[in-house]
XYZ file of N, CA, C and O in Angstrom:
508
model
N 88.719 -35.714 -33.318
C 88.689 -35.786 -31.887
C 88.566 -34.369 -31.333
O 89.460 -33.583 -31.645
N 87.467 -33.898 -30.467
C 87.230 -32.652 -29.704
C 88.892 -32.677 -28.637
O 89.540 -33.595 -28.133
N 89.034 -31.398 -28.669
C 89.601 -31.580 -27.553
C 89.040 -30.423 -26.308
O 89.256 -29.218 -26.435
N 88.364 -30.952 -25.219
C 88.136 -29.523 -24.756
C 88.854 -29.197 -23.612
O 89.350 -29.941 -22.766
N 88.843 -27.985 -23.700
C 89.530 -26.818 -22.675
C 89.078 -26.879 -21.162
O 87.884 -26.984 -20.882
N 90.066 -26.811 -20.185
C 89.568 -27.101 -19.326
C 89.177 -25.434 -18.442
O 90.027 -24.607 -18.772
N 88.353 -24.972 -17.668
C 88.342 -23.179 -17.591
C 88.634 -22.954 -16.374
O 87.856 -23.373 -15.517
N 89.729 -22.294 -16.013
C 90.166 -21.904 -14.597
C 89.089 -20.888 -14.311
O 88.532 -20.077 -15.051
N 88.956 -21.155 -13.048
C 88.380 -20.229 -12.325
C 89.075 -18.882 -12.153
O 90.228 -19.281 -12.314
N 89.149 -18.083 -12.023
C 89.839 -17.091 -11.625
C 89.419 -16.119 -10.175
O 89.964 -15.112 -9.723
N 88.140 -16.952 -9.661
C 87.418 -15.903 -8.634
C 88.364 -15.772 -7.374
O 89.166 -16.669 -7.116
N 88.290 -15.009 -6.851
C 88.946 -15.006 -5.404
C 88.138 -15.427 -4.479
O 86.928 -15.200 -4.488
N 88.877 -16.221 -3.409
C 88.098 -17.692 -2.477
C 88.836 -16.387 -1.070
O 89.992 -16.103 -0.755
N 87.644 -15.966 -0.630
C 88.164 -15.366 0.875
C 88.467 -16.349 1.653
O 87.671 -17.285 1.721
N 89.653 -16.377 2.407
C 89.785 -17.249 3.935
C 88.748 -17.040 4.580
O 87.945 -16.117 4.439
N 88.734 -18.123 5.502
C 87.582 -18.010 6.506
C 87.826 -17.010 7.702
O 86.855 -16.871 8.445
N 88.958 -16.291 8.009
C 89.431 -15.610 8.712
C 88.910 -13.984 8.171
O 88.176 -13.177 8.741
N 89.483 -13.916 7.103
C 88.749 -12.609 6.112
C 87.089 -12.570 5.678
O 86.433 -11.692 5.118
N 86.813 -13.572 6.061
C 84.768 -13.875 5.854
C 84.355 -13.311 7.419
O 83.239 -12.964 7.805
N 85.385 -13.336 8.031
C 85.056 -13.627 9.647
C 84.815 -12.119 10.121
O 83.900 -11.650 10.799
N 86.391 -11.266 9.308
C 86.209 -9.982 9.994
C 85.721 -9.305 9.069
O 85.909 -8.121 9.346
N 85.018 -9.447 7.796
C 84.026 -8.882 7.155
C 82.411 -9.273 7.893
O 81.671 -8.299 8.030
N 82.110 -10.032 8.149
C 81.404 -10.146 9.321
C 80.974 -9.061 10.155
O 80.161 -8.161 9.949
N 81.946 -9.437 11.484
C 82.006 -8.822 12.336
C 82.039 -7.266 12.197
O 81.395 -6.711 13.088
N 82.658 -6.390 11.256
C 82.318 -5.237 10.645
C 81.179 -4.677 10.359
O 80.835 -3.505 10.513
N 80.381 -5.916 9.770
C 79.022 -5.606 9.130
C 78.398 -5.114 10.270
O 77.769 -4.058 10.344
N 78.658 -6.166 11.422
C 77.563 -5.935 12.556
C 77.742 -5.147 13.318
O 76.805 -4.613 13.911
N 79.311 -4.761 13.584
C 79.349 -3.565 14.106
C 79.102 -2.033 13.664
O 78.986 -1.023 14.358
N 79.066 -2.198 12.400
C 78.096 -1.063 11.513
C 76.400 -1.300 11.544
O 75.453 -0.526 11.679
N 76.499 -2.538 11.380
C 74.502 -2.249 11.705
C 74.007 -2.119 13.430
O 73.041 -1.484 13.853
N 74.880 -2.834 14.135
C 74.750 -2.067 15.810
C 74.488 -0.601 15.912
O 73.538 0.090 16.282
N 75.779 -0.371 15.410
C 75.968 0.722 15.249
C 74.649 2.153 14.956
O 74.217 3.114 15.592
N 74.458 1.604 13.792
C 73.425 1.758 12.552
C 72.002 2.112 13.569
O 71.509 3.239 13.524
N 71.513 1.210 14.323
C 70.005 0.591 15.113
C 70.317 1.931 16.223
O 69.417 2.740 16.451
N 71.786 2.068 16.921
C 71.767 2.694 17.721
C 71.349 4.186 17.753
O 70.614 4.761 18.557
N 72.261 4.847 16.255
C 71.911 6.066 15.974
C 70.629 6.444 15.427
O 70.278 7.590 15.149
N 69.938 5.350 15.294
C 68.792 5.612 14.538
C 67.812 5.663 15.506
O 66.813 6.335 15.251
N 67.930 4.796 17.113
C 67.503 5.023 18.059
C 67.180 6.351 18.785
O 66.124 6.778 19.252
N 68.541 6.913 18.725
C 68.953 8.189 19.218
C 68.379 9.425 18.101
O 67.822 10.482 18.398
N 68.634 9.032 17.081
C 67.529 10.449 16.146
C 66.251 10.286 16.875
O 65.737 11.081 17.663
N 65.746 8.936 16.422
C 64.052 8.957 17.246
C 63.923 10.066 18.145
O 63.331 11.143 18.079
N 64.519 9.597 18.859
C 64.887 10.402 20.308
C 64.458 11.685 20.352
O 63.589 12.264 21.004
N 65.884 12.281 18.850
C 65.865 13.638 19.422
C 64.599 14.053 18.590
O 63.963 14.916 19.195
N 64.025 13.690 17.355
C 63.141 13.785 17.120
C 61.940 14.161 17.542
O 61.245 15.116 17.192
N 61.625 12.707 18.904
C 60.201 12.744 19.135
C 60.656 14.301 20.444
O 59.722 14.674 21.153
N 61.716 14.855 20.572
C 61.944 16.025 21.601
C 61.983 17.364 21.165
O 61.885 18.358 21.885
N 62.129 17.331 19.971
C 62.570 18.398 19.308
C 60.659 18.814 19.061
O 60.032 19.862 19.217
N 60.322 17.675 18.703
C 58.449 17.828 18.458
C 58.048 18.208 19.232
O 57.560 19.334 19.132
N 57.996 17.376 20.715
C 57.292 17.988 21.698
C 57.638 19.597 22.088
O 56.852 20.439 22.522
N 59.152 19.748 21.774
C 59.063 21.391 22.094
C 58.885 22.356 21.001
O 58.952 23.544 21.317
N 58.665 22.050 19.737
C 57.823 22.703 18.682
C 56.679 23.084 19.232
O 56.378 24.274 19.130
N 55.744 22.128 19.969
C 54.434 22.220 20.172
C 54.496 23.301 21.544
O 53.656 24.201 21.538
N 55.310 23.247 22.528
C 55.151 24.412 23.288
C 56.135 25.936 22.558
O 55.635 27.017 22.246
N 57.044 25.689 22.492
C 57.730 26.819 21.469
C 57.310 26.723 19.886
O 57.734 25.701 19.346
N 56.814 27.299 19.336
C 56.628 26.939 17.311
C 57.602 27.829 17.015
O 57.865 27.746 15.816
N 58.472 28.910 17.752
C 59.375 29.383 16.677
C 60.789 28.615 16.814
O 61.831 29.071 16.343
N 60.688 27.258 17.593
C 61.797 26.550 16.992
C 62.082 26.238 15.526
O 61.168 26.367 14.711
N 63.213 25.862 15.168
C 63.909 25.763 14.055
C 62.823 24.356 13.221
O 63.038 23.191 13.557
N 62.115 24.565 12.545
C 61.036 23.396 12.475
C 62.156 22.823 10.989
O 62.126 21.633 10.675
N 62.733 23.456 10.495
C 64.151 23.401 9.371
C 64.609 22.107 9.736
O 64.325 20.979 9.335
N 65.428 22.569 10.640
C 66.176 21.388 11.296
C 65.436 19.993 11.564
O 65.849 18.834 11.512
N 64.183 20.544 11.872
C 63.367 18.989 12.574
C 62.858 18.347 11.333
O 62.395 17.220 11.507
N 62.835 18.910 9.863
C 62.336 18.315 9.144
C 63.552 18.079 8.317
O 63.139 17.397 7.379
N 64.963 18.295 8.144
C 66.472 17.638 7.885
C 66.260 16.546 8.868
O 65.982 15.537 8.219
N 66.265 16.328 9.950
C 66.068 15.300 10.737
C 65.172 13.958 10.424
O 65.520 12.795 10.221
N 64.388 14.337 10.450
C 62.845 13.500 9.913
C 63.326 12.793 8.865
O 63.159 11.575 8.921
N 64.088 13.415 7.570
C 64.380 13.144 6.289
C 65.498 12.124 6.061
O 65.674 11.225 5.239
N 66.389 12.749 7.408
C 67.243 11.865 7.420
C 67.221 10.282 8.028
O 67.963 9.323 7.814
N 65.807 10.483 9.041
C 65.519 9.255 9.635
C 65.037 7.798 8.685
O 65.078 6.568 8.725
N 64.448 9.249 7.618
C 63.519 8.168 6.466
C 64.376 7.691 5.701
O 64.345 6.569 5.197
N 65.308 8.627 5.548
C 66.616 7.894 4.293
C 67.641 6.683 5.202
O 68.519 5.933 4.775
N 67.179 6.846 6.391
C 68.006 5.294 7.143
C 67.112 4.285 6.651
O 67.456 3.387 5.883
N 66.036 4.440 7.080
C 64.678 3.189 6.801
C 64.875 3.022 5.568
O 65.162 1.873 5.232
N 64.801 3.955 4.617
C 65.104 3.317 3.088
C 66.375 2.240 2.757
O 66.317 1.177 2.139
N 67.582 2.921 3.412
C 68.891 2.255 3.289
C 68.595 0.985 3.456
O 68.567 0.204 2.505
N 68.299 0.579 4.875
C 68.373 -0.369 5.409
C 67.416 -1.505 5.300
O 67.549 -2.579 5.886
N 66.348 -1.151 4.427
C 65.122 -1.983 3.825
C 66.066 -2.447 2.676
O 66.132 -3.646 2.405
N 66.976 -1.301 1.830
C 67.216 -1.551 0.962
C 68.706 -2.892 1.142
O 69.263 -3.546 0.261
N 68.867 -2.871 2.190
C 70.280 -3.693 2.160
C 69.740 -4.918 2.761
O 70.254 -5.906 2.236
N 69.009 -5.165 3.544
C 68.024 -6.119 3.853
C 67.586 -6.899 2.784
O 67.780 -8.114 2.799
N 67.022 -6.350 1.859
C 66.452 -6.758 0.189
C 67.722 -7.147 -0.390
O 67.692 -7.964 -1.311
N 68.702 -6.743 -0.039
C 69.802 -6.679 -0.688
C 70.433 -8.516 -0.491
O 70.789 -9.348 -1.325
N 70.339 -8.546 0.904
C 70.938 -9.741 1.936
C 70.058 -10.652 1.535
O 70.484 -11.745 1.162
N 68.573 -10.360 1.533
C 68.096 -11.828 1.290
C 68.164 -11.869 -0.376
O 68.208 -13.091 -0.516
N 68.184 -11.575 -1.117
C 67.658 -11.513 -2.692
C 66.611 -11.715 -3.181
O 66.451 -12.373 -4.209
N 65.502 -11.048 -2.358
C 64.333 -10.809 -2.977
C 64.099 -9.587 -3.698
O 62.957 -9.166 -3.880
N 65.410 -8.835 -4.233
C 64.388 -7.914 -5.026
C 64.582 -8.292 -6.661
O 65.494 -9.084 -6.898
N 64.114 -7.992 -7.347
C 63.810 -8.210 -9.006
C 63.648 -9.723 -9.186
O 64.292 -10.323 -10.046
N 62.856 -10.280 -8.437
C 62.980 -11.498 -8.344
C 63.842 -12.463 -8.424
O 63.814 -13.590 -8.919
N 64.796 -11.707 -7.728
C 66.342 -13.042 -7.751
C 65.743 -14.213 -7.010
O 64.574 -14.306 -6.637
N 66.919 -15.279 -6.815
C 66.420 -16.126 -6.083
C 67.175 -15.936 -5.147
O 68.185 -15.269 -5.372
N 66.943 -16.444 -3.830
C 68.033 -16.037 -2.575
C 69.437 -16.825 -2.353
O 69.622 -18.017 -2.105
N 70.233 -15.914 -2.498
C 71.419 -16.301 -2.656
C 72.375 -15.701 -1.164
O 72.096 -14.610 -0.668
N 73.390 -16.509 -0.644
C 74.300 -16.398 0.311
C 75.245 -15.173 -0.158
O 75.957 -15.146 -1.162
N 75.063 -14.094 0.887
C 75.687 -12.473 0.519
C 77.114 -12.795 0.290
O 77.590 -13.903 0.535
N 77.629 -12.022 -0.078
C 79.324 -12.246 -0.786
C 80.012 -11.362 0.155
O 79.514 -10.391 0.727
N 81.197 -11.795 0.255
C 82.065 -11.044 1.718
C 81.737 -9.581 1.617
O 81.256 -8.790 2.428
N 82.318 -9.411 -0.164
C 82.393 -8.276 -0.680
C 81.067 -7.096 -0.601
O 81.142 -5.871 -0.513
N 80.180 -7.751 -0.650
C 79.055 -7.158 -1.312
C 78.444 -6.658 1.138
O 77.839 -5.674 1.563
N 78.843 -7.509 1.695
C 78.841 -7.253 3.303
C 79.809 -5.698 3.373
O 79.247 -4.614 3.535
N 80.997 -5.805 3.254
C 81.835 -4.585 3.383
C 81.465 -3.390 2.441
O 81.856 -2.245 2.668
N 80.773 -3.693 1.491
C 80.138 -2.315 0.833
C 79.018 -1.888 1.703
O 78.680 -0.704 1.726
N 78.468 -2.723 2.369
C 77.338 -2.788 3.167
C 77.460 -1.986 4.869
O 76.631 -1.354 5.524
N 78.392 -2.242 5.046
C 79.441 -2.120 5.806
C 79.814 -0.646 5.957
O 79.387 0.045 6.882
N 80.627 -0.202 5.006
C 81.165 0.746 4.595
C 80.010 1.887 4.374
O 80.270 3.039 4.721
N 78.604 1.541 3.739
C 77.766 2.429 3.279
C 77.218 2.892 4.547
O 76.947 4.078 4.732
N 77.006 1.748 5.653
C 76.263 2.130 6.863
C 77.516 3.274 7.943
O 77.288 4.181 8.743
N 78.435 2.828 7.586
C 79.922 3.587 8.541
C 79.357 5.324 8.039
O 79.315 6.260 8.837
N 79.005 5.415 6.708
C 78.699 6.639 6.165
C 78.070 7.210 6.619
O 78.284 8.346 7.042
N 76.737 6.371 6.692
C 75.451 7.139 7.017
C 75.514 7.787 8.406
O 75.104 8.936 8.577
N 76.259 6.713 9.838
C 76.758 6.703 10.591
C 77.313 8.395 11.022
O 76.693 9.247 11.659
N 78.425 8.458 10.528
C 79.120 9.828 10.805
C 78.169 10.837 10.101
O 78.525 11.942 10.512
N 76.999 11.007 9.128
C 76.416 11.941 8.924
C 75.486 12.132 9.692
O 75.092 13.273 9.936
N 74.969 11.094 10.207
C 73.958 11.435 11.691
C 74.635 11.787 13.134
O 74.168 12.337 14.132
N 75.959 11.234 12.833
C 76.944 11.906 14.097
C 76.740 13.170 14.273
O 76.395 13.803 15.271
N 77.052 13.564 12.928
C 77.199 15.293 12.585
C 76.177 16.038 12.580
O 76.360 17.253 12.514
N 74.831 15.507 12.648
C 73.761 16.222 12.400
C 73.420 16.260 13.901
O 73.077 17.345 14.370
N 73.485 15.143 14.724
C 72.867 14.488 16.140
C 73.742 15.753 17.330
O 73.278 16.162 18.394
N 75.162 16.151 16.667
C 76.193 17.095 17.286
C 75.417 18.510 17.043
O 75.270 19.239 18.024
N 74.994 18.859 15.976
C 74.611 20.016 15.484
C 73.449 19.917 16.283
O 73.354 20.742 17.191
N 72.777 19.302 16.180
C 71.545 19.272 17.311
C 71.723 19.576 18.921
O 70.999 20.212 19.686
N 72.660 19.049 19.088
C 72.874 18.751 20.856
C 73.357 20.686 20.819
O 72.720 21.566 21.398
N 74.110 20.809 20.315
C 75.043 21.943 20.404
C 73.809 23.184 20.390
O 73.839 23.980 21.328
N 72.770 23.341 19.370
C 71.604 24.163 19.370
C 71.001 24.324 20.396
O 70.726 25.420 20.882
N 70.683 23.098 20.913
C 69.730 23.153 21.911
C 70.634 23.236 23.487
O 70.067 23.339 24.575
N 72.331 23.155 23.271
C 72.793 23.952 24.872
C 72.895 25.234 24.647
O 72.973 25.994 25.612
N 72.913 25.738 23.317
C 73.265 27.361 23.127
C 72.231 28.119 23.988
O 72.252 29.349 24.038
């Protein structure tokens, strides 16, 4: 006679309360996220136009800028790809609380480094 084993799960089951404010995090990091990325544009497309009447502006800075705009677009293509599961040909699968708050957390990052760069900017150009 087999006898078989029955296999506990062991995964952790988030409340719907903890799904909720992992959520709401996400989006207030990708709000967030759209906004500052708005605002580089910004200083971007300004910082260009006064390259073109001044050229001995800091063209340094405008191309840290630029770089940094492109490494948002990458991020965020990349977490996008991430959300639906189209990359390596997964099949599309429903994002995991967890895998939102890394998401979350990565954009909070990017966030305060464009703070810091967007400050360094403002501050140059009242000097």
């Amino acid at each position: 006679m087999m006898h078989q084993e029955e296999v506990s799960s062991s995964a952790y089951e988030a409340s719907p309360a903890e799904v909720q404010s992992v959520i709401l995090d996400w989006v207030k990091a990708t709000e967030a996220f759209h906004h500052r990325y708005a605002n580089l544009t910004e200083v971007i497309n300004k910082m260009q136009a006064n390259a073109r009447r001044h050229p001995a502006q800091s063209k340094t800075r405008l191309r840290k800028l630029i770089m940094l705009r492109q490494h948002m677009s990458d991020v965020l293509m990349t977490l996008l790809l991430d959300m639906t599961g189209e990359k390596s040909g997964r099949s599309a699968q429903p994002s995991k609380p967890g895998q939102l708050r890394s998401h979350a957390c990565l954009l909070d990052e990017l966030n305060r480094e464009i703070d810091t760069e967007l400050t360094q900017v403002i501050t140059v150009a009242q000097a």
